Amino acid sequence: YQRRVWGKFQRKMLEDPSVATVLVPAYRVWPAKNRIYCGGRIITGPWEDLPAHLCAWTALIVLSFLYFIFVAPFLWNSINPVLPCLSGYLFLSTIVTLMLTAWTDPGIIPRKKYKQILMTKPSHSADEHEEYQADNNPVEGSKFCDTCEIWRPPRASHCSICDNCIDTFDHHCPFVNNCVGRRNYGFFLGFVSSVSLLGLSVTVGFLLFSISGEGSSEFVKPGLVLVVSLLVGLPTLALTFSVCCLCAFHLQLVARGHTTREHLTNRPPSALEEGLSFLRARGKSRLHLQRLVLVSPSALVEPAGPFDV
């Protein structure tokens, strides 16, 4: 419905010859595949990642829900309340870090066309002017992106899925529905670590629940222990093993100062790039999505969804 209303509004402006330019937030002219919500406060990946992203949320919510419904009461009363409390803390930590990873600008370097629109504002800071000059002038180690028409800095790369150049690009993850780069790698590492510890905590809880038939019978019907253990405990164990391997992989990458892309392409960072690790400051977002800009009505893009207001 919102898209139909927006389409009618845009057609009306295009048909009106008196309307040459309109004043809109900058995210209304965003040229890439990202979805932008809440007036430019949230930016995430394209629609094509949504199935994988929903699978990640479903696995996290459903398995945790079954754990807290069937297993946590038994652990609290018969074993020790520490384990369910720890699981609850790790669950909240996982939810928060997943949202931060998915909804944060990963370090997108604005393409030339979008940057020119931002620079049309009468006043802009000296830092923005310096960024604009850096994107249009080569420096040692930089490479030119034909799609974005900018000189991207060392270790940046163009993501074909999001259609953006990402500063210190690590990889594109459909399960978090976003690229992972300089500005959200810390959140991603926190998410992977939290979900790994949560999986271990939940797995231990299911094991205690399964082998303590006498105590568990006070909370569930006879025979349900085996069903819950097989249908929930085994998938949790498999997912936990996979996520723990992923966490170990990223921890060794951080220790070596490499990115996933550099590891997979067997291209270690050069001497110029060694200092550009994920341990440096995140830096500010360069998108300025909420800034008001003057553009032609034909340049406007339709809203991404009902929360794009």
PDB file of C-alpha atoms in Angstrom:
ATOM      1  CA  TYR A   1       0.000   0.000   0.000  1.00  0.00           C
ATOM      2  CA  GLN A   2       2.767   2.444   0.964  1.00  0.00           C
ATOM      3  CA  ARG A   3       4.577   1.779  -2.318  1.00  0.00           C
ATOM      4  CA  ARG A   4       1.417   2.484  -4.344  1.00  0.00           C
ATOM      5  CA  VAL A   5       0.921   5.762  -2.482  1.00  0.00           C
ATOM      6  CA  TRP A   6       4.578   6.686  -3.031  1.00  0.00           C
ATOM      7  CA  GLY A   7       4.322   5.826  -6.743  1.00  0.00           C
ATOM      8  CA  LYS A   8       1.294   8.087  -7.172  1.00  0.00           C
ATOM      9  CA  PHE A   9       3.068  10.880  -5.269  1.00  0.00           C
ATOM     10  CA  GLN A  10       6.185  10.603  -7.426  1.00  0.00           C
ATOM     11  CA  ARG A  11       4.204  10.486 -10.688  1.00  0.00           C
ATOM     12  CA  LYS A  12       2.276  13.572  -9.616  1.00  0.00           C
ATOM     13  CA  MET A  13       5.516  15.490  -9.048  1.00  0.00           C
ATOM     14  CA  LEU A  14       6.930  14.349 -12.383  1.00  0.00           C
ATOM     15  CA  GLU A  15       3.786  15.452 -14.213  1.00  0.00           C
ATOM     16  CA  ASP A  16       3.893  18.889 -12.591  1.00  0.00           C
ATOM     17  CA  PRO A  17       6.291  21.051 -14.679  1.00  0.00           C
ATOM     18  CA  SER A  18       6.530  23.597 -11.889  1.00  0.00           C
ATOM     19  CA  VAL A  19       8.297  21.088  -9.621  1.00  0.00           C
ATOM     20  CA  ALA A  20      11.962  21.124 -10.644  1.00  0.00           C
ATOM     21  CA  THR A  21      13.491  19.970  -7.368  1.00  0.00           C
ATOM     22  CA  VAL A  22      12.255  18.610  -4.052  1.00  0.00           C
ATOM     23  CA  LEU A  23      13.792  18.743  -0.579  1.00  0.00           C
ATOM     24  CA  VAL A  24      14.053  15.193   0.792  1.00  0.00           C
ATOM     25  CA  PRO A  25      16.258  13.190   3.187  1.00  0.00           C
ATOM     26  CA  ALA A  26      19.323  11.774   1.443  1.00  0.00           C
ATOM     27  CA  TYR A  27      18.223   8.164   1.887  1.00  0.00           C
ATOM     28  CA  ARG A  28      15.395   8.837  -0.586  1.00  0.00           C
ATOM     29  CA  VAL A  29      18.014   8.884  -3.353  1.00  0.00           C
ATOM     30  CA  TRP A  30      20.127   5.968  -2.089  1.00  0.00           C
ATOM     31  CA  PRO A  31      21.456   4.259  -5.256  1.00  0.00           C
ATOM     32  CA  ALA A  32      22.422   0.782  -3.958  1.00  0.00           C
ATOM     33  CA  LYS A  33      20.411  -2.329  -2.970  1.00  0.00           C
ATOM     34  CA  ASN A  34      20.253  -1.677   0.780  1.00  0.00           C
ATOM     35  CA  ARG A  35      16.978  -1.329   2.663  1.00  0.00           C
ATOM     36  CA  ILE A  36      16.727   1.770   4.840  1.00  0.00           C
ATOM     37  CA  TYR A  37      14.252   2.219   7.698  1.00  0.00           C
ATOM     38  CA  CYS A  38      13.285   4.591  10.501  1.00  0.00           C
ATOM     39  CA  GLY A  39      14.117   7.764   8.634  1.00  0.00           C
ATOM     40  CA  GLY A  40      17.647   6.687   7.726  1.00  0.00           C
ATOM     41  CA  ARG A  41      18.597   5.463  11.203  1.00  0.00           C
ATOM     42  CA  ILE A  42      18.732   1.795  10.168  1.00  0.00           C
ATOM     43  CA  ILE A  43      20.453   0.417   7.076  1.00  0.00           C
ATOM     44  CA  THR A  44      20.571  -3.281   6.242  1.00  0.00           C
ATOM     45  CA  GLY A  45      21.137  -5.595   3.289  1.00  0.00           C
ATOM     46  CA  PRO A  46      19.024  -6.356   0.202  1.00  0.00           C
ATOM     47  CA  TRP A  47      15.758  -8.283   0.040  1.00  0.00           C
ATOM     48  CA  GLU A  48      17.470 -11.370  -1.375  1.00  0.00           C
ATOM     49  CA  ASP A  49      19.120 -12.023   2.015  1.00  0.00           C
ATOM     50  CA  LEU A  50      15.815 -12.059   3.874  1.00  0.00           C
ATOM     51  CA  PRO A  51      15.185 -15.877   3.776  1.00  0.00           C
ATOM     52  CA  ALA A  52      18.591 -16.667   5.298  1.00  0.00           C
ATOM     53  CA  HIS A  53      18.202 -13.856   7.831  1.00  0.00           C
ATOM     54  CA  LEU A  54      14.775 -15.145   8.907  1.00  0.00           C
ATOM     55  CA  CYS A  55      16.234 -18.667   9.252  1.00  0.00           C
ATOM     56  CA  ALA A  56      18.874 -17.305  11.643  1.00  0.00           C
ATOM     57  CA  TRP A  57      16.247 -15.508  13.740  1.00  0.00           C
ATOM     58  CA  THR A  58      13.943 -18.564  13.728  1.00  0.00           C
ATOM     59  CA  ALA A  59      16.655 -20.961  14.875  1.00  0.00           C
ATOM     60  CA  LEU A  60      17.775 -18.567  17.598  1.00  0.00           C
ATOM     61  CA  ILE A  61      14.292 -17.792  18.933  1.00  0.00           C
ATOM     62  CA  VAL A  62      12.700 -21.260  18.627  1.00  0.00           C
ATOM     63  CA  LEU A  63      15.559 -23.284  20.124  1.00  0.00           C
ATOM     64  CA  SER A  64      16.042 -20.786  22.942  1.00  0.00           C
ATOM     65  CA  PHE A  65      12.294 -20.674  23.626  1.00  0.00           C
ATOM     66  CA  LEU A  66      12.103 -24.470  23.941  1.00  0.00           C
ATOM     67  CA  TYR A  67      15.145 -24.436  26.209  1.00  0.00           C
ATOM     68  CA  PHE A  68      13.657 -21.844  28.565  1.00  0.00           C
ATOM     69  CA  ILE A  69      10.251 -23.573  28.580  1.00  0.00           C
ATOM     70  CA  PHE A  70      11.301 -27.188  29.161  1.00  0.00           C
ATOM     71  CA  VAL A  71      14.896 -27.225  30.414  1.00  0.00           C
ATOM     72  CA  ALA A  72      15.493 -24.035  32.393  1.00  0.00           C
ATOM     73  CA  PRO A  73      12.859 -24.782  35.110  1.00  0.00           C
ATOM     74  CA  PHE A  74      14.428 -28.195  35.734  1.00  0.00           C
ATOM     75  CA  LEU A  75      17.949 -26.734  35.927  1.00  0.00           C
ATOM     76  CA  TRP A  76      16.777 -23.951  38.245  1.00  0.00           C
ATOM     77  CA  ASN A  77      15.090 -26.295  40.725  1.00  0.00           C
ATOM     78  CA  SER A  78      17.134 -29.488  40.503  1.00  0.00           C
ATOM     79  CA  ILE A  79      20.664 -28.496  39.454  1.00  0.00           C
ATOM     80  CA  ASN A  80      21.669 -24.842  39.902  1.00  0.00           C
ATOM     81  CA  PRO A  81      20.120 -21.516  38.855  1.00  0.00           C
ATOM     82  CA  VAL A  82      23.472 -20.252  37.539  1.00  0.00           C
ATOM     83  CA  LEU A  83      23.246 -22.056  34.192  1.00  0.00           C
ATOM     84  CA  PRO A  84      19.770 -20.776  33.166  1.00  0.00           C
ATOM     85  CA  CYS A  85      20.736 -17.264  34.323  1.00  0.00           C
ATOM     86  CA  LEU A  86      23.891 -17.429  32.224  1.00  0.00           C
ATOM     87  CA  SER A  87      21.878 -18.685  29.256  1.00  0.00           C
ATOM     88  CA  GLY A  88      19.444 -15.795  29.643  1.00  0.00           C
ATOM     89  CA  TYR A  89      22.266 -13.244  29.658  1.00  0.00           C
ATOM     90  CA  LEU A  90      23.894 -14.821  26.588  1.00  0.00           C
ATOM     91  CA  PHE A  91      20.539 -14.901  24.801  1.00  0.00           C
ATOM     92  CA  LEU A  92      20.042 -11.152  25.332  1.00  0.00           C
ATOM     93  CA  SER A  93      23.654 -10.483  24.305  1.00  0.00           C
ATOM     94  CA  THR A  94      23.140 -12.503  21.120  1.00  0.00           C
ATOM     95  CA  ILE A  95      19.946 -10.629  20.234  1.00  0.00           C
ATOM     96  CA  VAL A  96      21.536  -7.204  20.777  1.00  0.00           C
ATOM     97  CA  THR A  97      24.744  -7.940  18.839  1.00  0.00           C
ATOM     98  CA  LEU A  98      22.773  -9.513  15.974  1.00  0.00           C
ATOM     99  CA  MET A  99      20.613  -6.401  15.631  1.00  0.00           C
ATOM    100  CA  LEU A 100      23.661  -4.125  15.792  1.00  0.00           C
ATOM    101  CA  THR A 101      25.432  -6.177  13.114  1.00  0.00           C
ATOM    102  CA  ALA A 102      22.401  -6.294  10.839  1.00  0.00           C
ATOM    103  CA  TRP A 103      21.257  -2.689  11.249  1.00  0.00           C
ATOM    104  CA  THR A 104      24.571  -0.788  11.279  1.00  0.00           C
ATOM    105  CA  ASP A 105      26.392   0.816   8.378  1.00  0.00           C
ATOM    106  CA  PRO A 106      29.283  -1.640   7.835  1.00  0.00           C
ATOM    107  CA  GLY A 107      31.567   1.067   6.491  1.00  0.00           C
ATOM    108  CA  ILE A 108      29.988   1.912   3.142  1.00  0.00           C
ATOM    109  CA  ILE A 109      32.012   4.326   1.035  1.00  0.00           C
ATOM    110  CA  PRO A 110      29.490   6.522  -0.810  1.00  0.00           C
ATOM    111  CA  ARG A 111      29.679   6.326  -4.579  1.00  0.00           C
ATOM    112  CA  LYS A 112      30.453   9.440  -6.609  1.00  0.00           C
ATOM    113  CA  LYS A 113      26.864  10.126  -7.677  1.00  0.00           C
ATOM    114  CA  TYR A 114      25.537  10.027  -4.112  1.00  0.00           C
ATOM    115  CA  LYS A 115      28.471  12.035  -2.755  1.00  0.00           C
ATOM    116  CA  GLN A 116      27.846  14.761  -5.316  1.00  0.00           C
ATOM    117  CA  ILE A 117      24.253  15.035  -4.103  1.00  0.00           C
ATOM    118  CA  LEU A 118      25.468  15.386  -0.503  1.00  0.00           C
ATOM    119  CA  MET A 119      28.018  18.028  -1.476  1.00  0.00           C
ATOM    120  CA  THR A 120      25.350  20.222  -3.061  1.00  0.00           C
ATOM    121  CA  LYS A 121      24.324  21.315   0.424  1.00  0.00           C
ATOM    122  CA  PRO A 122      25.454  24.920   0.974  1.00  0.00           C
ATOM    123  CA  SER A 123      27.414  24.076   4.105  1.00  0.00           C
ATOM    124  CA  HIS A 124      29.400  20.964   4.867  1.00  0.00           C
ATOM    125  CA  SER A 125      32.246  20.230   7.246  1.00  0.00           C
ATOM    126  CA  ALA A 126      35.925  20.244   6.359  1.00  0.00           C
ATOM    127  CA  ASP A 127      36.084  16.509   7.100  1.00  0.00           C
ATOM    128  CA  GLU A 128      33.396  15.815   4.490  1.00  0.00           C
ATOM    129  CA  HIS A 129      35.255  17.916   1.917  1.00  0.00           C
ATOM    130  CA  GLU A 130      38.446  15.978   2.700  1.00  0.00           C
ATOM    131  CA  GLU A 131      36.599  12.665   2.295  1.00  0.00           C
ATOM    132  CA  TYR A 132      35.186  13.802  -1.022  1.00  0.00           C
ATOM    133  CA  GLN A 133      38.638  14.753  -2.298  1.00  0.00           C
ATOM    134  CA  ALA A 134      40.108  11.421  -1.099  1.00  0.00           C
ATOM    135  CA  ASP A 135      37.409   9.443  -2.904  1.00  0.00           C
ATOM    136  CA  ASN A 136      38.207  11.234  -6.156  1.00  0.00           C
ATOM    137  CA  ASN A 137      42.003  11.258  -5.966  1.00  0.00           C
ATOM    138  CA  PRO A 138      44.225   8.172  -5.886  1.00  0.00           C
ATOM    139  CA  VAL A 139      46.640   7.548  -3.029  1.00  0.00           C
ATOM    140  CA  GLU A 140      49.189   4.799  -2.542  1.00  0.00           C
ATOM    141  CA  GLY A 141      47.455   1.424  -2.396  1.00  0.00           C
ATOM    142  CA  SER A 142      44.043   2.673  -3.540  1.00  0.00           C
ATOM    143  CA  LYS A 143      42.089   1.102  -6.405  1.00  0.00           C
ATOM    144  CA  PHE A 144      39.486   2.588  -8.705  1.00  0.00           C
ATOM    145  CA  CYS A 145      35.964   1.123  -8.585  1.00  0.00           C
ATOM    146  CA  ASP A 146      34.233   1.340 -11.960  1.00  0.00           C
ATOM    147  CA  THR A 147      30.788   0.864 -10.406  1.00  0.00           C
ATOM    148  CA  CYS A 148      31.058   3.484  -7.647  1.00  0.00           C
ATOM    149  CA  GLU A 149      33.437   5.711  -9.667  1.00  0.00           C
ATOM    150  CA  ILE A 150      35.645   6.369  -6.656  1.00  0.00           C
ATOM    151  CA  TRP A 151      39.151   5.550  -5.518  1.00  0.00           C
ATOM    152  CA  ARG A 152      38.628   3.128  -2.653  1.00  0.00           C
ATOM    153  CA  PRO A 153      41.264   2.903   0.111  1.00  0.00           C
ATOM    154  CA  PRO A 154      43.452  -0.149   0.779  1.00  0.00           C
ATOM    155  CA  ARG A 155      41.558  -3.207   2.016  1.00  0.00           C
ATOM    156  CA  ALA A 156      38.225  -1.853   0.795  1.00  0.00           C
ATOM    157  CA  SER A 157      36.319  -3.932  -1.717  1.00  0.00           C
ATOM    158  CA  HIS A 158      33.100  -3.757  -3.730  1.00  0.00           C
ATOM    159  CA  CYS A 159      30.330  -6.099  -2.562  1.00  0.00           C
ATOM    160  CA  SER A 160      28.324  -7.296  -5.553  1.00  0.00           C
ATOM    161  CA  ILE A 161      25.372  -8.303  -3.351  1.00  0.00           C
ATOM    162  CA  CYS A 162      24.864  -4.912  -1.667  1.00  0.00           C
ATOM    163  CA  ASP A 163      26.418  -3.040  -4.609  1.00  0.00           C
ATOM    164  CA  ASN A 164      28.635  -0.903  -2.354  1.00  0.00           C
ATOM    165  CA  CYS A 165      32.320  -0.419  -1.667  1.00  0.00           C
ATOM    166  CA  ILE A 166      32.992  -1.389   1.971  1.00  0.00           C
ATOM    167  CA  ASP A 167      35.876  -0.059   4.062  1.00  0.00           C
ATOM    168  CA  THR A 168      38.016  -2.956   5.373  1.00  0.00           C
ATOM    169  CA  PHE A 169      35.639  -5.443   3.764  1.00  0.00           C
ATOM    170  CA  ASP A 170      35.522  -8.844   5.481  1.00  0.00           C
ATOM    171  CA  HIS A 171      32.609 -10.652   3.830  1.00  0.00           C
ATOM    172  CA  HIS A 172      28.901 -10.451   3.081  1.00  0.00           C
ATOM    173  CA  CYS A 173      26.824 -12.543   5.493  1.00  0.00           C
ATOM    174  CA  PRO A 174      23.234 -13.339   4.418  1.00  0.00           C
ATOM    175  CA  PHE A 175      22.416 -14.643   7.901  1.00  0.00           C
ATOM    176  CA  VAL A 176      22.906 -11.170   9.396  1.00  0.00           C
ATOM    177  CA  ASN A 177      21.539  -9.558   6.217  1.00  0.00           C
ATOM    178  CA  ASN A 178      24.467  -7.190   5.887  1.00  0.00           C
ATOM    179  CA  CYS A 179      28.061  -6.792   4.850  1.00  0.00           C
ATOM    180  CA  VAL A 180      30.688  -7.145   7.564  1.00  0.00           C
ATOM    181  CA  GLY A 181      33.293  -4.429   7.482  1.00  0.00           C
ATOM    182  CA  ARG A 182      35.147  -1.846   9.515  1.00  0.00           C
ATOM    183  CA  ARG A 183      32.144  -0.321  11.308  1.00  0.00           C
ATOM    184  CA  ASN A 184      30.293  -3.506  12.344  1.00  0.00           C
ATOM    185  CA  TYR A 185      32.967  -6.198  12.554  1.00  0.00           C
ATOM    186  CA  GLY A 186      33.189  -5.751  16.333  1.00  0.00           C
ATOM    187  CA  PHE A 187      29.430  -6.304  16.590  1.00  0.00           C
ATOM    188  CA  PHE A 188      29.694  -9.357  14.325  1.00  0.00           C
ATOM    189  CA  LEU A 189      32.500 -10.853  16.402  1.00  0.00           C
ATOM    190  CA  GLY A 190      30.443 -10.190  19.551  1.00  0.00           C
ATOM    191  CA  PHE A 191      27.444 -11.904  17.944  1.00  0.00           C
ATOM    192  CA  VAL A 192      29.431 -14.981  16.896  1.00  0.00           C
ATOM    193  CA  SER A 193      31.052 -15.231  20.343  1.00  0.00           C
ATOM    194  CA  SER A 194      27.733 -14.772  22.164  1.00  0.00           C
ATOM    195  CA  VAL A 195      25.858 -17.313  20.071  1.00  0.00           C
ATOM    196  CA  SER A 196      28.719 -19.810  20.483  1.00  0.00           C
ATOM    197  CA  LEU A 197      28.642 -19.502  24.277  1.00  0.00           C
ATOM    198  CA  LEU A 198      24.834 -19.595  24.226  1.00  0.00           C
ATOM    199  CA  GLY A 199      24.923 -22.783  22.185  1.00  0.00           C
ATOM    200  CA  LEU A 200      27.370 -24.388  24.615  1.00  0.00           C
ATOM    201  CA  SER A 201      25.240 -23.346  27.575  1.00  0.00           C
ATOM    202  CA  VAL A 202      22.046 -24.666  25.999  1.00  0.00           C
ATOM    203  CA  THR A 203      23.750 -27.919  24.939  1.00  0.00           C
ATOM    204  CA  VAL A 204      24.998 -28.560  28.475  1.00  0.00           C
ATOM    205  CA  GLY A 205      21.505 -27.838  29.775  1.00  0.00           C
ATOM    206  CA  PHE A 206      19.955 -30.343  27.365  1.00  0.00           C
ATOM    207  CA  LEU A 207      22.515 -32.973  28.343  1.00  0.00           C
ATOM    208  CA  LEU A 208      21.726 -32.535  32.044  1.00  0.00           C
ATOM    209  CA  PHE A 209      18.028 -32.563  31.218  1.00  0.00           C
ATOM    210  CA  SER A 210      18.381 -35.801  29.214  1.00  0.00           C
ATOM    211  CA  ILE A 211      20.408 -37.832  31.709  1.00  0.00           C
ATOM    212  CA  SER A 212      18.439 -36.730  34.790  1.00  0.00           C
ATOM    213  CA  GLY A 213      15.193 -38.546  34.086  1.00  0.00           C
ATOM    214  CA  GLU A 214      14.167 -38.661  37.715  1.00  0.00           C
ATOM    215  CA  GLY A 215      14.284 -34.918  38.217  1.00  0.00           C
ATOM    216  CA  SER A 216      12.928 -34.004  34.793  1.00  0.00           C
ATOM    217  CA  SER A 217       9.769 -36.047  35.327  1.00  0.00           C
ATOM    218  CA  GLU A 218       8.601 -33.436  37.816  1.00  0.00           C
ATOM    219  CA  PHE A 219       8.347 -30.831  35.053  1.00  0.00           C
ATOM    220  CA  VAL A 220       7.450 -32.744  31.888  1.00  0.00           C
ATOM    221  CA  LYS A 221       5.350 -35.742  30.993  1.00  0.00           C
ATOM    222  CA  PRO A 222       7.054 -39.169  30.745  1.00  0.00           C
ATOM    223  CA  GLY A 223       8.651 -39.700  27.348  1.00  0.00           C
ATOM    224  CA  LEU A 224       8.862 -36.005  26.502  1.00  0.00           C
ATOM    225  CA  VAL A 225      12.459 -35.858  27.708  1.00  0.00           C
ATOM    226  CA  LEU A 226      13.574 -38.114  24.849  1.00  0.00           C
ATOM    227  CA  VAL A 227      11.488 -36.223  22.281  1.00  0.00           C
ATOM    228  CA  VAL A 228      12.806 -32.808  23.347  1.00  0.00           C
ATOM    229  CA  SER A 229      16.383 -34.080  23.446  1.00  0.00           C
ATOM    230  CA  LEU A 230      16.196 -35.551  19.938  1.00  0.00           C
ATOM    231  CA  LEU A 231      14.222 -32.803  18.215  1.00  0.00           C
ATOM    232  CA  VAL A 232      15.877 -29.865  19.948  1.00  0.00           C
ATOM    233  CA  GLY A 233      19.070 -31.053  21.612  1.00  0.00           C
ATOM    234  CA  LEU A 234      20.634 -32.631  18.510  1.00  0.00           C
ATOM    235  CA  PRO A 235      19.983 -29.644  16.175  1.00  0.00           C
ATOM    236  CA  THR A 236      21.314 -27.337  18.891  1.00  0.00           C
ATOM    237  CA  LEU A 237      24.462 -29.461  19.187  1.00  0.00           C
ATOM    238  CA  ALA A 238      25.009 -29.395  15.399  1.00  0.00           C
ATOM    239  CA  LEU A 239      24.478 -25.627  15.159  1.00  0.00           C
ATOM    240  CA  THR A 240      26.690 -25.008  18.179  1.00  0.00           C
ATOM    241  CA  PHE A 241      29.549 -26.973  16.636  1.00  0.00           C
ATOM    242  CA  SER A 242      29.275 -25.012  13.375  1.00  0.00           C
ATOM    243  CA  VAL A 243      29.109 -21.616  15.076  1.00  0.00           C
ATOM    244  CA  CYS A 244      32.006 -22.445  17.414  1.00  0.00           C
ATOM    245  CA  CYS A 245      34.144 -23.343  14.392  1.00  0.00           C
ATOM    246  CA  LEU A 246      33.173 -20.011  12.799  1.00  0.00           C
ATOM    247  CA  CYS A 247      34.041 -18.151  15.997  1.00  0.00           C
ATOM    248  CA  ALA A 248      37.449 -19.863  16.224  1.00  0.00           C
ATOM    249  CA  PHE A 249      38.095 -19.001  12.568  1.00  0.00           C
ATOM    250  CA  HIS A 250      37.410 -15.297  13.110  1.00  0.00           C
ATOM    251  CA  LEU A 251      39.416 -15.164  16.328  1.00  0.00           C
ATOM    252  CA  GLN A 252      42.482 -16.489  14.519  1.00  0.00           C
ATOM    253  CA  LEU A 253      41.869 -13.988  11.698  1.00  0.00           C
ATOM    254  CA  VAL A 254      41.851 -11.154  14.250  1.00  0.00           C
ATOM    255  CA  ALA A 255      45.046 -12.508  15.812  1.00  0.00           C
ATOM    256  CA  ARG A 256      46.722 -12.574  12.383  1.00  0.00           C
ATOM    257  CA  GLY A 257      45.283  -9.212  11.295  1.00  0.00           C
ATOM    258  CA  HIS A 258      43.626 -10.674   8.196  1.00  0.00           C
ATOM    259  CA  THR A 259      40.114 -10.444   6.779  1.00  0.00           C
ATOM    260  CA  THR A 260      38.007 -13.343   5.525  1.00  0.00           C
ATOM    261  CA  ARG A 261      38.343 -12.112   1.944  1.00  0.00           C
ATOM    262  CA  GLU A 262      42.138 -11.965   2.230  1.00  0.00           C
ATOM    263  CA  HIS A 263      42.212 -15.471   3.707  1.00  0.00           C
ATOM    264  CA  LEU A 264      39.976 -16.985   1.001  1.00  0.00           C
ATOM    265  CA  THR A 265      41.851 -15.297  -1.845  1.00  0.00           C
ATOM    266  CA  ASN A 266      45.214 -16.137  -0.266  1.00  0.00           C
ATOM    267  CA  ARG A 267      46.136 -12.478  -0.367  1.00  0.00           C
ATOM    268  CA  PRO A 268      47.705 -11.323   2.905  1.00  0.00           C
ATOM    269  CA  PRO A 269      47.712  -7.576   3.567  1.00  0.00           C
ATOM    270  CA  SER A 270      50.650  -5.630   2.250  1.00  0.00           C
ATOM    271  CA  ALA A 271      53.002  -3.646   4.462  1.00  0.00           C
ATOM    272  CA  LEU A 272      50.898  -0.565   3.716  1.00  0.00           C
ATOM    273  CA  GLU A 273      47.703  -2.311   4.843  1.00  0.00           C
ATOM    274  CA  GLU A 274      48.952  -4.115   7.972  1.00  0.00           C
ATOM    275  CA  GLY A 275      48.019  -1.250  10.260  1.00  0.00           C
ATOM    276  CA  LEU A 276      44.431  -1.169   8.993  1.00  0.00           C
ATOM    277  CA  SER A 277      43.116  -3.848  11.340  1.00  0.00           C
ATOM    278  CA  PHE A 278      39.688  -4.263  12.902  1.00  0.00           C
ATOM    279  CA  LEU A 279      41.146  -3.123  16.224  1.00  0.00           C
ATOM    280  CA  ARG A 280      41.213   0.518  15.086  1.00  0.00           C
ATOM    281  CA  ALA A 281      38.357   2.943  15.744  1.00  0.00           C
ATOM    282  CA  ARG A 282      35.085   2.313  13.886  1.00  0.00           C
ATOM    283  CA  GLY A 283      34.917   5.862  12.606  1.00  0.00           C
ATOM    284  CA  LYS A 284      31.801   7.813  11.784  1.00  0.00           C
ATOM    285  CA  SER A 285      29.342   6.802   9.094  1.00  0.00           C
ATOM    286  CA  ARG A 286      29.901   8.686   5.850  1.00  0.00           C
ATOM    287  CA  LEU A 287      26.368   8.213   4.514  1.00  0.00           C
ATOM    288  CA  HIS A 288      24.528  11.141   6.172  1.00  0.00           C
ATOM    289  CA  LEU A 289      21.229   9.480   5.301  1.00  0.00           C
ATOM    290  CA  GLN A 290      19.097  11.956   7.254  1.00  0.00           C
ATOM    291  CA  ARG A 291      20.548  15.070   5.636  1.00  0.00           C
ATOM    292  CA  LEU A 292      18.106  17.115   3.554  1.00  0.00           C
ATOM    293  CA  VAL A 293      19.119  17.483  -0.098  1.00  0.00           C
ATOM    294  CA  LEU A 294      17.613  19.102  -3.178  1.00  0.00           C
ATOM    295  CA  VAL A 295      17.073  16.628  -6.023  1.00  0.00           C
ATOM    296  CA  SER A 296      14.931  16.074  -9.082  1.00  0.00           C
ATOM    297  CA  PRO A 297      11.734  14.028  -8.464  1.00  0.00           C
ATOM    298  CA  SER A 298      12.980  11.461 -10.988  1.00  0.00           C
ATOM    299  CA  ALA A 299      15.911  10.630  -8.671  1.00  0.00           C
ATOM    300  CA  LEU A 300      13.707   9.505  -5.797  1.00  0.00           C
ATOM    301  CA  VAL A 301      13.484   5.835  -4.846  1.00  0.00           C
ATOM    302  CA  GLU A 302      10.444   4.143  -3.341  1.00  0.00           C
ATOM    303  CA  PRO A 303      10.344   3.295   0.390  1.00  0.00           C
ATOM    304  CA  ALA A 304      11.801  -0.038   1.441  1.00  0.00           C
ATOM    305  CA  GLY A 305       8.865  -0.907   3.713  1.00  0.00           C
ATOM    306  CA  PRO A 306       6.295   0.245   6.263  1.00  0.00           C
ATOM    307  CA  PHE A 307       8.954   1.450   8.716  1.00  0.00           C
ATOM    308  CA  ASP A 308      10.756   3.612   6.152  1.00  0.00           C
ATOM    309  CA  VAL A 309       9.438   6.894   7.562  1.00  0.00           C
TER     310      VAL A 309
END
